[in-house]
Short mmCIF file of C-alpha atoms (C1' of nucleotides) in Angstrom, two decimals:
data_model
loop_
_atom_site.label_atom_id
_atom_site.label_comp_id
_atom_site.label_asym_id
_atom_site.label_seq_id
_atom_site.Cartn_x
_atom_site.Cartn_y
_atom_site.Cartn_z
CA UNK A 8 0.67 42.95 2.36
CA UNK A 9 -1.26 39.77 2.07
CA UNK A 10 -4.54 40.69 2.92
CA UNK A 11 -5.43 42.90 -0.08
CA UNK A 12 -6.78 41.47 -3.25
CA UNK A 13 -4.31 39.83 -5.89
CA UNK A 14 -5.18 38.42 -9.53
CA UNK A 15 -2.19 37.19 -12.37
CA UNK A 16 -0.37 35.61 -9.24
CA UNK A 17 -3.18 33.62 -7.82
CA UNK A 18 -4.02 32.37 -10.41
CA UNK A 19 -0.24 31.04 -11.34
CA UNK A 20 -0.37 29.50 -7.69
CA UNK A 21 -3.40 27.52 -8.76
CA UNK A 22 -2.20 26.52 -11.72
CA UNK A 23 0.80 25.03 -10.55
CA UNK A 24 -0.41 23.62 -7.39
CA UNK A 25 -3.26 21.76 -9.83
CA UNK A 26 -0.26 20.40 -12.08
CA UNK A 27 1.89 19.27 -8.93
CA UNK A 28 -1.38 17.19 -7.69
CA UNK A 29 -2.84 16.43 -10.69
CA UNK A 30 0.67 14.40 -11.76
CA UNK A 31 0.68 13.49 -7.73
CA UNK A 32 -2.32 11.42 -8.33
CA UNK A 33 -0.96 10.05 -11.59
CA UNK A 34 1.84 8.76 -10.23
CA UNK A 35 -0.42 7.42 -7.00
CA UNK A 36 -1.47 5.37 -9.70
CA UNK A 37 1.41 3.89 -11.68
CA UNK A 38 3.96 3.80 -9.24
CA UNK A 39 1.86 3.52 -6.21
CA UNK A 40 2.93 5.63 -2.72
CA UNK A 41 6.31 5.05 -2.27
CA UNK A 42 6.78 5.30 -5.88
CA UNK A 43 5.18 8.51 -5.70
CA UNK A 44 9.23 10.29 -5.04
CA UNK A 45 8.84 14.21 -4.92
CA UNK A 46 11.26 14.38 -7.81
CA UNK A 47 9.49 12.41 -9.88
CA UNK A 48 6.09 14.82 -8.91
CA UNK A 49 8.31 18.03 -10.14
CA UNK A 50 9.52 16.15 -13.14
CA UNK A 51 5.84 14.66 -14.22
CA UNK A 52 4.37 18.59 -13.94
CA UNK A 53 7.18 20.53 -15.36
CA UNK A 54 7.95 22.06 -12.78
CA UNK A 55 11.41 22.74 -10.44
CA UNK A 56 12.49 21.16 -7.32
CA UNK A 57 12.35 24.81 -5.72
CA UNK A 58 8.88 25.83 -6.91
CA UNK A 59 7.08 22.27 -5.91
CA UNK A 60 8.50 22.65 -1.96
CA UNK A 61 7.56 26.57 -2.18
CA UNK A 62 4.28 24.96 -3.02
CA UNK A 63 4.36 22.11 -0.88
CA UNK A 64 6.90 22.48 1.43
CA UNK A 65 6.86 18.20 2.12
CA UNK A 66 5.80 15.17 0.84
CA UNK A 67 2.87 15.25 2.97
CA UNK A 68 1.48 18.25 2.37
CA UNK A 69 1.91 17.49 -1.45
CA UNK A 70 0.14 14.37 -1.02
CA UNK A 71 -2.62 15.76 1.00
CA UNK A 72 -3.49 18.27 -1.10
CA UNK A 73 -4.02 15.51 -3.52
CA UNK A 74 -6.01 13.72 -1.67
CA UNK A 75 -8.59 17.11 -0.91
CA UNK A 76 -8.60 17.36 -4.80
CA UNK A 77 -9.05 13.48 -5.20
CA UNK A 78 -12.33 13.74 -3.14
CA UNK A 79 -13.30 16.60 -5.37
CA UNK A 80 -13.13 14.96 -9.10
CA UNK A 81 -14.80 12.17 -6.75
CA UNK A 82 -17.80 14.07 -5.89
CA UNK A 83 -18.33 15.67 -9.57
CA UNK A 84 -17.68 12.38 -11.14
CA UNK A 85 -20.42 11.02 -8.79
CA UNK A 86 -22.34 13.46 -9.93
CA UNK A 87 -22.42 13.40 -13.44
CA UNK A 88 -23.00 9.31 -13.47
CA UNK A 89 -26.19 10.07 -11.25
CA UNK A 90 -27.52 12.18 -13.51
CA UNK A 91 -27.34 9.93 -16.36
CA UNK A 92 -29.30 7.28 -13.87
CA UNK A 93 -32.62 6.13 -15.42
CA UNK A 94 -35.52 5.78 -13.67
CA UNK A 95 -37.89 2.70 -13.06
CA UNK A 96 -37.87 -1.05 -13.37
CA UNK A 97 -33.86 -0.93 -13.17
CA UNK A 98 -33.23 1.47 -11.22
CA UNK A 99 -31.60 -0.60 -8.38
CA UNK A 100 -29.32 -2.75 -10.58
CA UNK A 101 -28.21 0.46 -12.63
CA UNK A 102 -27.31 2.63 -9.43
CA UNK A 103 -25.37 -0.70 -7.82
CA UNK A 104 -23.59 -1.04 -11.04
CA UNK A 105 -22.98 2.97 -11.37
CA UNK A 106 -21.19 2.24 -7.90
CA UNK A 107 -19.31 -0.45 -8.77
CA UNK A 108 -17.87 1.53 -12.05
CA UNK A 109 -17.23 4.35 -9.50
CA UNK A 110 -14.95 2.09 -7.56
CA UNK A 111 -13.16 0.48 -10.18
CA UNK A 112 -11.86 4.01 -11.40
CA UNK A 113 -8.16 5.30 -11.14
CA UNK A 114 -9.37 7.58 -8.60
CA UNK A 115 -10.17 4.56 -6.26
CA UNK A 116 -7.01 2.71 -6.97
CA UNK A 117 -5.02 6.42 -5.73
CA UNK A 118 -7.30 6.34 -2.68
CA UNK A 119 -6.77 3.00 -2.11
CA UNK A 120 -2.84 3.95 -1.83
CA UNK A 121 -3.70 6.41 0.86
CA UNK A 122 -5.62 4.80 2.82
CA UNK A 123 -3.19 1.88 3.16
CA UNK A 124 0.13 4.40 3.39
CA UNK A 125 -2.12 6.03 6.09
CA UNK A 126 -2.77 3.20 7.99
CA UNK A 127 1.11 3.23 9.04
CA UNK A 128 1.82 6.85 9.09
CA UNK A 129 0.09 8.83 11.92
CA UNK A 130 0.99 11.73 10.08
CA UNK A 131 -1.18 10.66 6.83
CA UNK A 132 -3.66 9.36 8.74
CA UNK A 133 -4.58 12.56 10.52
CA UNK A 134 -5.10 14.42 6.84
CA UNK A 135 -6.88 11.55 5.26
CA UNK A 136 -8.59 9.98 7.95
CA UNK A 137 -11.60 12.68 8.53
CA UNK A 138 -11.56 13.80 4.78
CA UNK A 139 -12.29 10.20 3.82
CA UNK A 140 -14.63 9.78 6.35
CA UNK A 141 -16.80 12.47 5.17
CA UNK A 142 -16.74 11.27 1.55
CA UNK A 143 -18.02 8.14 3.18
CA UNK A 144 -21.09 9.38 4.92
CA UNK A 145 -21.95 11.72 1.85
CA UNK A 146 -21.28 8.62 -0.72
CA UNK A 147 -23.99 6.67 1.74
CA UNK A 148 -25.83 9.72 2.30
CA UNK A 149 -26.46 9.40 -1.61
CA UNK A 150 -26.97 5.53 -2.06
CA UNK A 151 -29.45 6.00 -0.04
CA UNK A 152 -30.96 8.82 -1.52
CA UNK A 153 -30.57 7.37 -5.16
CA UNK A 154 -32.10 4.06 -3.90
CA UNK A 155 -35.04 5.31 -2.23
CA UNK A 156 -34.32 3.33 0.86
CA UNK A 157 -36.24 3.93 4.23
CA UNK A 158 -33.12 3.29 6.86
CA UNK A 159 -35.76 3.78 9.52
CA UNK A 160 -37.15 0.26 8.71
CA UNK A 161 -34.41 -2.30 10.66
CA UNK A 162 -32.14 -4.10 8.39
CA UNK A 163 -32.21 -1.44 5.51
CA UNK A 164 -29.12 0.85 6.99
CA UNK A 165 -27.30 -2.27 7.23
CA UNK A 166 -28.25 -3.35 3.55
CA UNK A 167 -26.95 -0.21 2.22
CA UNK A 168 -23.74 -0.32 4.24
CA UNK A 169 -23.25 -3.87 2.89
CA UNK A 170 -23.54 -2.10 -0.72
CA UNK A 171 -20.84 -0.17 -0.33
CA UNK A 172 -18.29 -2.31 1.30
CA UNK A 173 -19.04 -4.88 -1.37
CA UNK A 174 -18.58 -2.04 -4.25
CA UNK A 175 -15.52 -1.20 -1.94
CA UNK A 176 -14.09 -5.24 -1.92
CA UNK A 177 -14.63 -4.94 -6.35
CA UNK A 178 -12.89 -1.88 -5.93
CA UNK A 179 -9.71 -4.09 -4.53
CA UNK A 180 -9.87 -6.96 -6.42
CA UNK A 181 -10.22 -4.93 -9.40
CA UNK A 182 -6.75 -3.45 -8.74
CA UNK A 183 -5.32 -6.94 -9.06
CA UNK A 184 -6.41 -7.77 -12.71
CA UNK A 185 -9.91 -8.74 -11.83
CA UNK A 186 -12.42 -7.64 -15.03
CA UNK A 187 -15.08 -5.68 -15.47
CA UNK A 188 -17.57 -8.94 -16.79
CA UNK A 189 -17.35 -10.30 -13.48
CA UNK A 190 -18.07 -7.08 -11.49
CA UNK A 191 -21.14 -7.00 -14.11
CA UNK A 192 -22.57 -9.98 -13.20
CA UNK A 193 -21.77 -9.87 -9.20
CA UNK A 194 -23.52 -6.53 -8.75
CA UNK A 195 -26.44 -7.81 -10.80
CA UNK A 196 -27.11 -10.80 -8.85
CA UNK A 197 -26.25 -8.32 -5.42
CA UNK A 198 -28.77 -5.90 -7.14
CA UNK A 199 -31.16 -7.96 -7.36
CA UNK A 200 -30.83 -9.70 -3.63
CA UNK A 201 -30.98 -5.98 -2.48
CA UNK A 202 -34.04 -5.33 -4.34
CA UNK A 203 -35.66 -7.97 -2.78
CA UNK A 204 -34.94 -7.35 0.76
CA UNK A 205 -36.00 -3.87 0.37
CA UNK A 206 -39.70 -5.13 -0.82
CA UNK A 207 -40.28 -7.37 2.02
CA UNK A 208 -39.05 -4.79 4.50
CA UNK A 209 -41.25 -2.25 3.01
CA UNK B 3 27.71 -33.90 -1.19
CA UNK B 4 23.90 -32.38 -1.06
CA UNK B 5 21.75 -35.69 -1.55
CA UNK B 6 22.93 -37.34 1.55
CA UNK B 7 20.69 -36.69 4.82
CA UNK B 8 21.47 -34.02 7.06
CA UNK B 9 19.39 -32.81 10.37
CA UNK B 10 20.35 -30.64 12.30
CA UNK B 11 21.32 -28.00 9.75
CA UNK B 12 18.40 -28.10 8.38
CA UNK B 13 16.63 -27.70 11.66
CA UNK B 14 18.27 -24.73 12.25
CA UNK B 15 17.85 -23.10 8.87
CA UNK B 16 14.10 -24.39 9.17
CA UNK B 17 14.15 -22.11 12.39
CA UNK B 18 15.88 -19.16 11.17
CA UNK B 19 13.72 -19.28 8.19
CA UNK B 20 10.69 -18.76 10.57
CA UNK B 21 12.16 -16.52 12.13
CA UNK B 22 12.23 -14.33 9.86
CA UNK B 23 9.29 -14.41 7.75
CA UNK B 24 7.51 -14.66 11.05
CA UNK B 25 9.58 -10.75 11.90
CA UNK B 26 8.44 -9.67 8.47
CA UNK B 27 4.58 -10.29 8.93
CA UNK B 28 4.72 -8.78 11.74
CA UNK B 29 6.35 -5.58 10.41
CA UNK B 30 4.15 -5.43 7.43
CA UNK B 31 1.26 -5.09 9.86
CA UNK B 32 3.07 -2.78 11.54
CA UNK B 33 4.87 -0.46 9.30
CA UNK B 34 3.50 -1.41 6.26
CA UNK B 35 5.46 -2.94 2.65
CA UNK B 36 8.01 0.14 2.33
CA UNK B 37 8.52 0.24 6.22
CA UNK B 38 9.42 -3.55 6.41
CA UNK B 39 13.64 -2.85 5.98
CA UNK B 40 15.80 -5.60 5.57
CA UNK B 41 17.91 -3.96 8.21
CA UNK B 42 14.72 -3.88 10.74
CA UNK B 43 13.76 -7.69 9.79
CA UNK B 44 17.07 -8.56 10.58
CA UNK B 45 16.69 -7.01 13.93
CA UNK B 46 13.27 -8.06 15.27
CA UNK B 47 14.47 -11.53 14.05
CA UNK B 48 17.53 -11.49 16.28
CA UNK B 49 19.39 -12.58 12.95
CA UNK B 50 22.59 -10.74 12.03
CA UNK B 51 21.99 -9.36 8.27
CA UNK B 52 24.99 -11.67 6.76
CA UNK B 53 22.49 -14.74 8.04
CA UNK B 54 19.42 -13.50 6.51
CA UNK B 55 20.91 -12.22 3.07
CA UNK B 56 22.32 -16.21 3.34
CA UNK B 57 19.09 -17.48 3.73
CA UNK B 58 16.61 -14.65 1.83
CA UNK B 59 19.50 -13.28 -1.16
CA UNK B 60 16.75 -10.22 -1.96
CA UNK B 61 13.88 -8.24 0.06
CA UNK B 62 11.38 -10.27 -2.80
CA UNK B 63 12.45 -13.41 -1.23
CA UNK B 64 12.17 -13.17 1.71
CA UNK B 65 9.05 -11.07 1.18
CA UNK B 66 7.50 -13.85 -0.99
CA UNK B 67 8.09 -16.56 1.46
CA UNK B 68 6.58 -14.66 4.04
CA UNK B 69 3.90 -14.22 1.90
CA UNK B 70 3.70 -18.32 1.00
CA UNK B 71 3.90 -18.70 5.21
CA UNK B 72 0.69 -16.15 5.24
CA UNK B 73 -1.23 -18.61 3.02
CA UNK B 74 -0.43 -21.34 5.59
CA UNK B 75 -1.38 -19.94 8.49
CA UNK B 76 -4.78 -18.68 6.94
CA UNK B 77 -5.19 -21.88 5.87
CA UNK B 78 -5.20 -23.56 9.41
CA UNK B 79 -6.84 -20.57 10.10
CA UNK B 80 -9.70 -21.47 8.25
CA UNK B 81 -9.72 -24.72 9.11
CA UNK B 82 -9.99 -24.40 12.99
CA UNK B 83 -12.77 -21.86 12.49
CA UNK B 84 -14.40 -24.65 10.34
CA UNK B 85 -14.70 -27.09 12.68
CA UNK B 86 -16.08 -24.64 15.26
CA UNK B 87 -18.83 -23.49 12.91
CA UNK B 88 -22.63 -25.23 14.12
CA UNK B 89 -24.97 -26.48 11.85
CA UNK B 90 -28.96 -26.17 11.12
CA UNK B 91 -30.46 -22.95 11.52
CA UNK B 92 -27.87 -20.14 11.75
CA UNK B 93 -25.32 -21.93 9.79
CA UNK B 94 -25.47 -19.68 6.88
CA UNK B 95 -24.49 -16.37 9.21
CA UNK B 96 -21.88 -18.29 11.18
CA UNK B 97 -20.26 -19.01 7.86
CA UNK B 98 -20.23 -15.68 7.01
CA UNK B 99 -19.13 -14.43 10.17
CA UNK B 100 -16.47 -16.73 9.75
CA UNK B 101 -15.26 -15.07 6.86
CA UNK B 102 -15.76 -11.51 8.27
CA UNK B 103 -13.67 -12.46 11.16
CA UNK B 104 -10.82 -14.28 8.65
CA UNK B 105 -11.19 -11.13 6.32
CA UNK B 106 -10.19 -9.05 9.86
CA UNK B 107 -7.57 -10.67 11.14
CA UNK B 108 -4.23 -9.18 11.14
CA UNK B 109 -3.06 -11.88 8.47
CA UNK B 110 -5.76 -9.81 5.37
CA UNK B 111 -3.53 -6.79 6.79
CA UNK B 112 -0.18 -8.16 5.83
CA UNK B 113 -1.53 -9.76 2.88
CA UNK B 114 -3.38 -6.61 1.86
CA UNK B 115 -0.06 -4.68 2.00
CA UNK B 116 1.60 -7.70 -0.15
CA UNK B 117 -1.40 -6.75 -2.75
CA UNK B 118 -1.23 -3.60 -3.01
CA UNK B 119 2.53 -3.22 -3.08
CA UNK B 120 2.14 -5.39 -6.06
CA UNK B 121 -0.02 -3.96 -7.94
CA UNK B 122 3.37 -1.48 -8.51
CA UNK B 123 5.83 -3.94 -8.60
CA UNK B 124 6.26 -6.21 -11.45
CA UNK B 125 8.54 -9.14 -9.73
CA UNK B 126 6.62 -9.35 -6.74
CA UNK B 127 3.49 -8.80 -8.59
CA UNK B 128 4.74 -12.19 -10.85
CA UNK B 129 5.43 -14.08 -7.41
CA UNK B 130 2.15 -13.20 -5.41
CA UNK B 131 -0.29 -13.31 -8.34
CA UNK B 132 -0.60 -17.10 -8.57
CA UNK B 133 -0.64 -17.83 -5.08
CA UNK B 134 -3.32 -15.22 -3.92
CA UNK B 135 -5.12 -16.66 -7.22
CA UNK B 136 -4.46 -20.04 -5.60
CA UNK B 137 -6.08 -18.85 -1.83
CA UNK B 138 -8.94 -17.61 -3.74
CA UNK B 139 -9.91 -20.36 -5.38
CA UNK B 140 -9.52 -22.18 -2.03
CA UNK B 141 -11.45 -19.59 0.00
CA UNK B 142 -14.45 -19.52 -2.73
CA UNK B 143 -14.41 -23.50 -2.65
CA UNK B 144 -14.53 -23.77 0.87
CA UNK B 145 -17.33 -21.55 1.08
CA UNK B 146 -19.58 -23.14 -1.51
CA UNK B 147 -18.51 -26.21 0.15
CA UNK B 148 -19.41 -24.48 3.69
CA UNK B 149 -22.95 -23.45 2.16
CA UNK B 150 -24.22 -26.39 0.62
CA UNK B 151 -24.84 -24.62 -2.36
CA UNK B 152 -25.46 -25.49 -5.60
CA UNK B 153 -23.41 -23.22 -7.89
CA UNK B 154 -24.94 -25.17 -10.90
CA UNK B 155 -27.93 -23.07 -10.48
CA UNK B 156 -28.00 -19.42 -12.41
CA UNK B 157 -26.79 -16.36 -10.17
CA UNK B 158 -25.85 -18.89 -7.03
CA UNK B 159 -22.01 -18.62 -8.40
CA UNK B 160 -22.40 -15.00 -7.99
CA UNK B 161 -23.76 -14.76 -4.90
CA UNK B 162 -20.73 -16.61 -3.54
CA UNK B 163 -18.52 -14.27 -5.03
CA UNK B 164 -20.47 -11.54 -4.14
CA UNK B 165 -20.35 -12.39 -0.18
CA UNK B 166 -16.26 -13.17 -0.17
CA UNK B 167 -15.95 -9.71 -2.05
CA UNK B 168 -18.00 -7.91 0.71
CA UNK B 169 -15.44 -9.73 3.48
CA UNK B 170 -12.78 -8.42 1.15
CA UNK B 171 -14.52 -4.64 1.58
CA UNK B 172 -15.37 -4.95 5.12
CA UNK B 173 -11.89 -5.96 5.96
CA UNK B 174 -10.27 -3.00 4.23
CA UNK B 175 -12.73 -0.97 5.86
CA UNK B 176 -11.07 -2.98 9.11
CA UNK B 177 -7.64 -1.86 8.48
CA UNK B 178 -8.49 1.65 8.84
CA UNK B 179 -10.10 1.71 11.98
CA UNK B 180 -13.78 0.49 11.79
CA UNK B 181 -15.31 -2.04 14.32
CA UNK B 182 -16.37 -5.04 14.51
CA UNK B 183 -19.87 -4.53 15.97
CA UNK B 184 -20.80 -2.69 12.00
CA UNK B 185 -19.05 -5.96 10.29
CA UNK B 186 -21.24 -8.30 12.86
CA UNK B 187 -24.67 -6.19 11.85
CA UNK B 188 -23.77 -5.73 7.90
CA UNK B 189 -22.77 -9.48 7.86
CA UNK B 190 -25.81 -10.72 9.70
CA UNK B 191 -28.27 -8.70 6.99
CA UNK B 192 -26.62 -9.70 4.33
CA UNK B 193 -26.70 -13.92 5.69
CA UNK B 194 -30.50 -13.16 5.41
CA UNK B 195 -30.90 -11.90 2.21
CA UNK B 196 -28.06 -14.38 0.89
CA UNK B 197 -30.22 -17.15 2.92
CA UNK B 198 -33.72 -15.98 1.18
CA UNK B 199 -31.52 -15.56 -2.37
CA UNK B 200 -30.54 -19.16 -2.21
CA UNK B 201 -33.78 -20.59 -0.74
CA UNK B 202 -35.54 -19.45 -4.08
CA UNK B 203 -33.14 -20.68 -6.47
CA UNK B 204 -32.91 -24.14 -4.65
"C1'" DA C 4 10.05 53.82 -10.56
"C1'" DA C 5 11.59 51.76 -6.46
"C1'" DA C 6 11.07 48.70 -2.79
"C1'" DC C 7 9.22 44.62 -1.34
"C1'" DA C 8 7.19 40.08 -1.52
"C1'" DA C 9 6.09 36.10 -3.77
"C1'" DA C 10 7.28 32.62 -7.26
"C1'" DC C 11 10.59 29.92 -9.19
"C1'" DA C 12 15.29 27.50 -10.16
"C1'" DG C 13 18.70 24.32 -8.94
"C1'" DT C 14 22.39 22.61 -5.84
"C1'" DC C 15 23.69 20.23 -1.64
"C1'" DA C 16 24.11 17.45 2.44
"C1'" DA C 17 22.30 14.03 5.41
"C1'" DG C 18 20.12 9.81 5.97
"C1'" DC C 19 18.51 5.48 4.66
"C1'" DC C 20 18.04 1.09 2.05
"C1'" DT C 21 19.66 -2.58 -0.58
"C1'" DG C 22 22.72 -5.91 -1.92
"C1'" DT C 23 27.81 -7.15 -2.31
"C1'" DC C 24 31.86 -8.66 -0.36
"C1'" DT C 25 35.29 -10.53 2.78
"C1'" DG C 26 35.95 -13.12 6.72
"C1'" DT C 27 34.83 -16.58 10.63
"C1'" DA C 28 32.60 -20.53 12.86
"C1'" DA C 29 30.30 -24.79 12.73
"C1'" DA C 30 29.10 -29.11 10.79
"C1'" DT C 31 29.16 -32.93 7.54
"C1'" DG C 32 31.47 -36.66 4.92
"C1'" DG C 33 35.25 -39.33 3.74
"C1'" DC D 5 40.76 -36.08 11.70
"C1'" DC D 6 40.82 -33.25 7.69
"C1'" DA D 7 38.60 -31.15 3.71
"C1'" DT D 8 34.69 -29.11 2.04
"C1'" DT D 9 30.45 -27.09 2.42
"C1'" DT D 10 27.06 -24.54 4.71
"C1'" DA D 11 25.75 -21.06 8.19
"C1'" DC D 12 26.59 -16.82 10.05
"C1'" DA D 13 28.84 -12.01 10.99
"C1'" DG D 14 29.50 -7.33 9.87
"C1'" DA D 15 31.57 -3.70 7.07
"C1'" DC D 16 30.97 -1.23 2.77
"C1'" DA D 17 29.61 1.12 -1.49
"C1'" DG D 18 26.23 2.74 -4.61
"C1'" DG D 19 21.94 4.72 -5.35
"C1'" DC D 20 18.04 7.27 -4.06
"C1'" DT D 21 15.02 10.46 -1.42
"C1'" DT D 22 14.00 14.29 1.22
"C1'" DG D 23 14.10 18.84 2.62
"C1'" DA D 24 17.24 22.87 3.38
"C1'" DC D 25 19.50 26.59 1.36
"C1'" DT D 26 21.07 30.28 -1.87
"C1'" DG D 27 20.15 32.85 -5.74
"C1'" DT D 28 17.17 34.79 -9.60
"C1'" DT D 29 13.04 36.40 -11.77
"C1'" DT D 30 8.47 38.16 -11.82
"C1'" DG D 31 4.76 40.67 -9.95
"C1'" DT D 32 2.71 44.15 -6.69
"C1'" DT D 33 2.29 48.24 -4.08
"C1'" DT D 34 3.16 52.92 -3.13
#
DNA sequence: AAACAAACAGTCAAGCCTGTCTGTAAATGG
DNA sequence: CCATTTACAGACAGGCTTGACTGTTTGTTT
């Protein structure tokens, strides 16, 4: 049946679900959403027309999927730059600039195709809509956390909000040939700026 | 021949012209860069498609004169909000409220679509590079200009850039369904902090 | 080992989009 | 008033994309 246990199989599935969104996301990238053809998917993993729609039966779900496992390299890539945060005098500037790095990845850039397919395809919007929304809170959940910031104090919620949409505006400009020097220097003046606020409102 | 005056074929070509870019900023805001057809244009225009492949040979033209009409119209834009904006005290936030507002206008929709479809396309990429580049520089005079800063001070160049890239973030966040009263509150902390940032360097 | 289900392969038709092409009407200039 | 050019109309072909459909292999269960 279905509901008893299964091994070799499962993990085949995985494996070729992983390549179909793994070259999804790739493609998100160079060739941007309607780019992203479901032939080209099957070609870029190696695998058959038949297999990627017994997989993914349409475009959607393909893409979906992709998006769920976007979120996740998101989280552990998050992850592994905060741990490699230093503590102290620079703290602020290096978790603003940690940010900014975050959102200047290839994994923003595919997002960034979503969320702008989505935006004119109910459809999309429905998968990607509360998925991104709760990357969102948890991404702010952990500014804050990383900063140390009291959001009880007035002003300071709004501050970190401002963070991120400003990380988020680098994030689009750096998808049209902006540079990294600039970025650098942007989110060092903003760092400091922030750091200052949060002193006087403390 | 073609140097000798002529009016009122112009004036109608000048119309259909409009026409038509005017139909495909609307559908880019609507259905996005891969849901703006030729064949729909051509419809919401009320132009048969033999009159707008006359006028616009390939989807890139017409597309990229659209995209040169955008820059108008954010232009005037811009300049009617100008000369609404007070002075003395609150200047500094109604500037930037200004720019939230621009940054959230159905016009950073099309364009955003124009970007980001770029970013994938070589030809258009080629075409829309140097006039966004263009509106940039415009936008980042304007609002030193708007300011009264004095970018010849360390960090105050930044700063500048640093508020029109948060408008850029906040209205990407706008496109995909945030409101206004978040931009209003993020944008008035932020005219603070940039206020207090460019007191001390003054 | 046999029956059954899942995984995989590849072809096919339908629909859509773009740009070309031929033809018609209107206007300008001599 | 006629010739030439420009504006406009609509059909058409070529290419591409999607998802359905049929058939084959591999694995699982009894």
């Amino acid at each position: 049946m279905s509901s008893t246990t299964r091994v070799p199989q499962e993990e085949r599935t995985r494996a070729m679900r992983l390549r179909l969104m793994e070259a999804t996301v790739e493609l998100l990238v160079e060739k941007g959403f309607s780019g992203t053809t479901t032939t080209l998917v099957s070609e870029r993993a190696g695998v058959s027309r038949g297999a990627q729609l017994h997989h993914f039966p349409t475009k959607n779900d393909l893409v979906v999927a992709a998006v769920a496992h976007l979120t996740e390299i998101r989280g552990s890539d998050l992850e592994a730059a905060v741990s490699r945060l230093p503590d102290g005098a620079g703290r602020t500037e290096a978790v603003v600039q940690m940010l900014g790095d975050h959102f200047a990845s290839p994994v923003f850039t595919a997002a960034l195709e979503l969320w702008v397919a989505a935006r004119t395809d109910a459809a999309l919007l429905e998968a990607v809509a509360p998925l991104e929304q709760r990357v969102g809170r948890e991404t702010h959940r952990l500014t804050v956390e990383l900063l140390g910031a009291d959001e009880s104090r007035p002003g300071v919620r709004e501050l970190m909000q401002a963070t991120l949409d400003l990380v988020r505006g680098l994030g689009l400009a750096n998808t049209l040939g902006d540079d990294a020097r600039r970025r650098r220097k942007i989110l060092k003046e903003w760092s400091r700026s922030l750091d200052a606020a949060l002193k006087e409102k403390s």
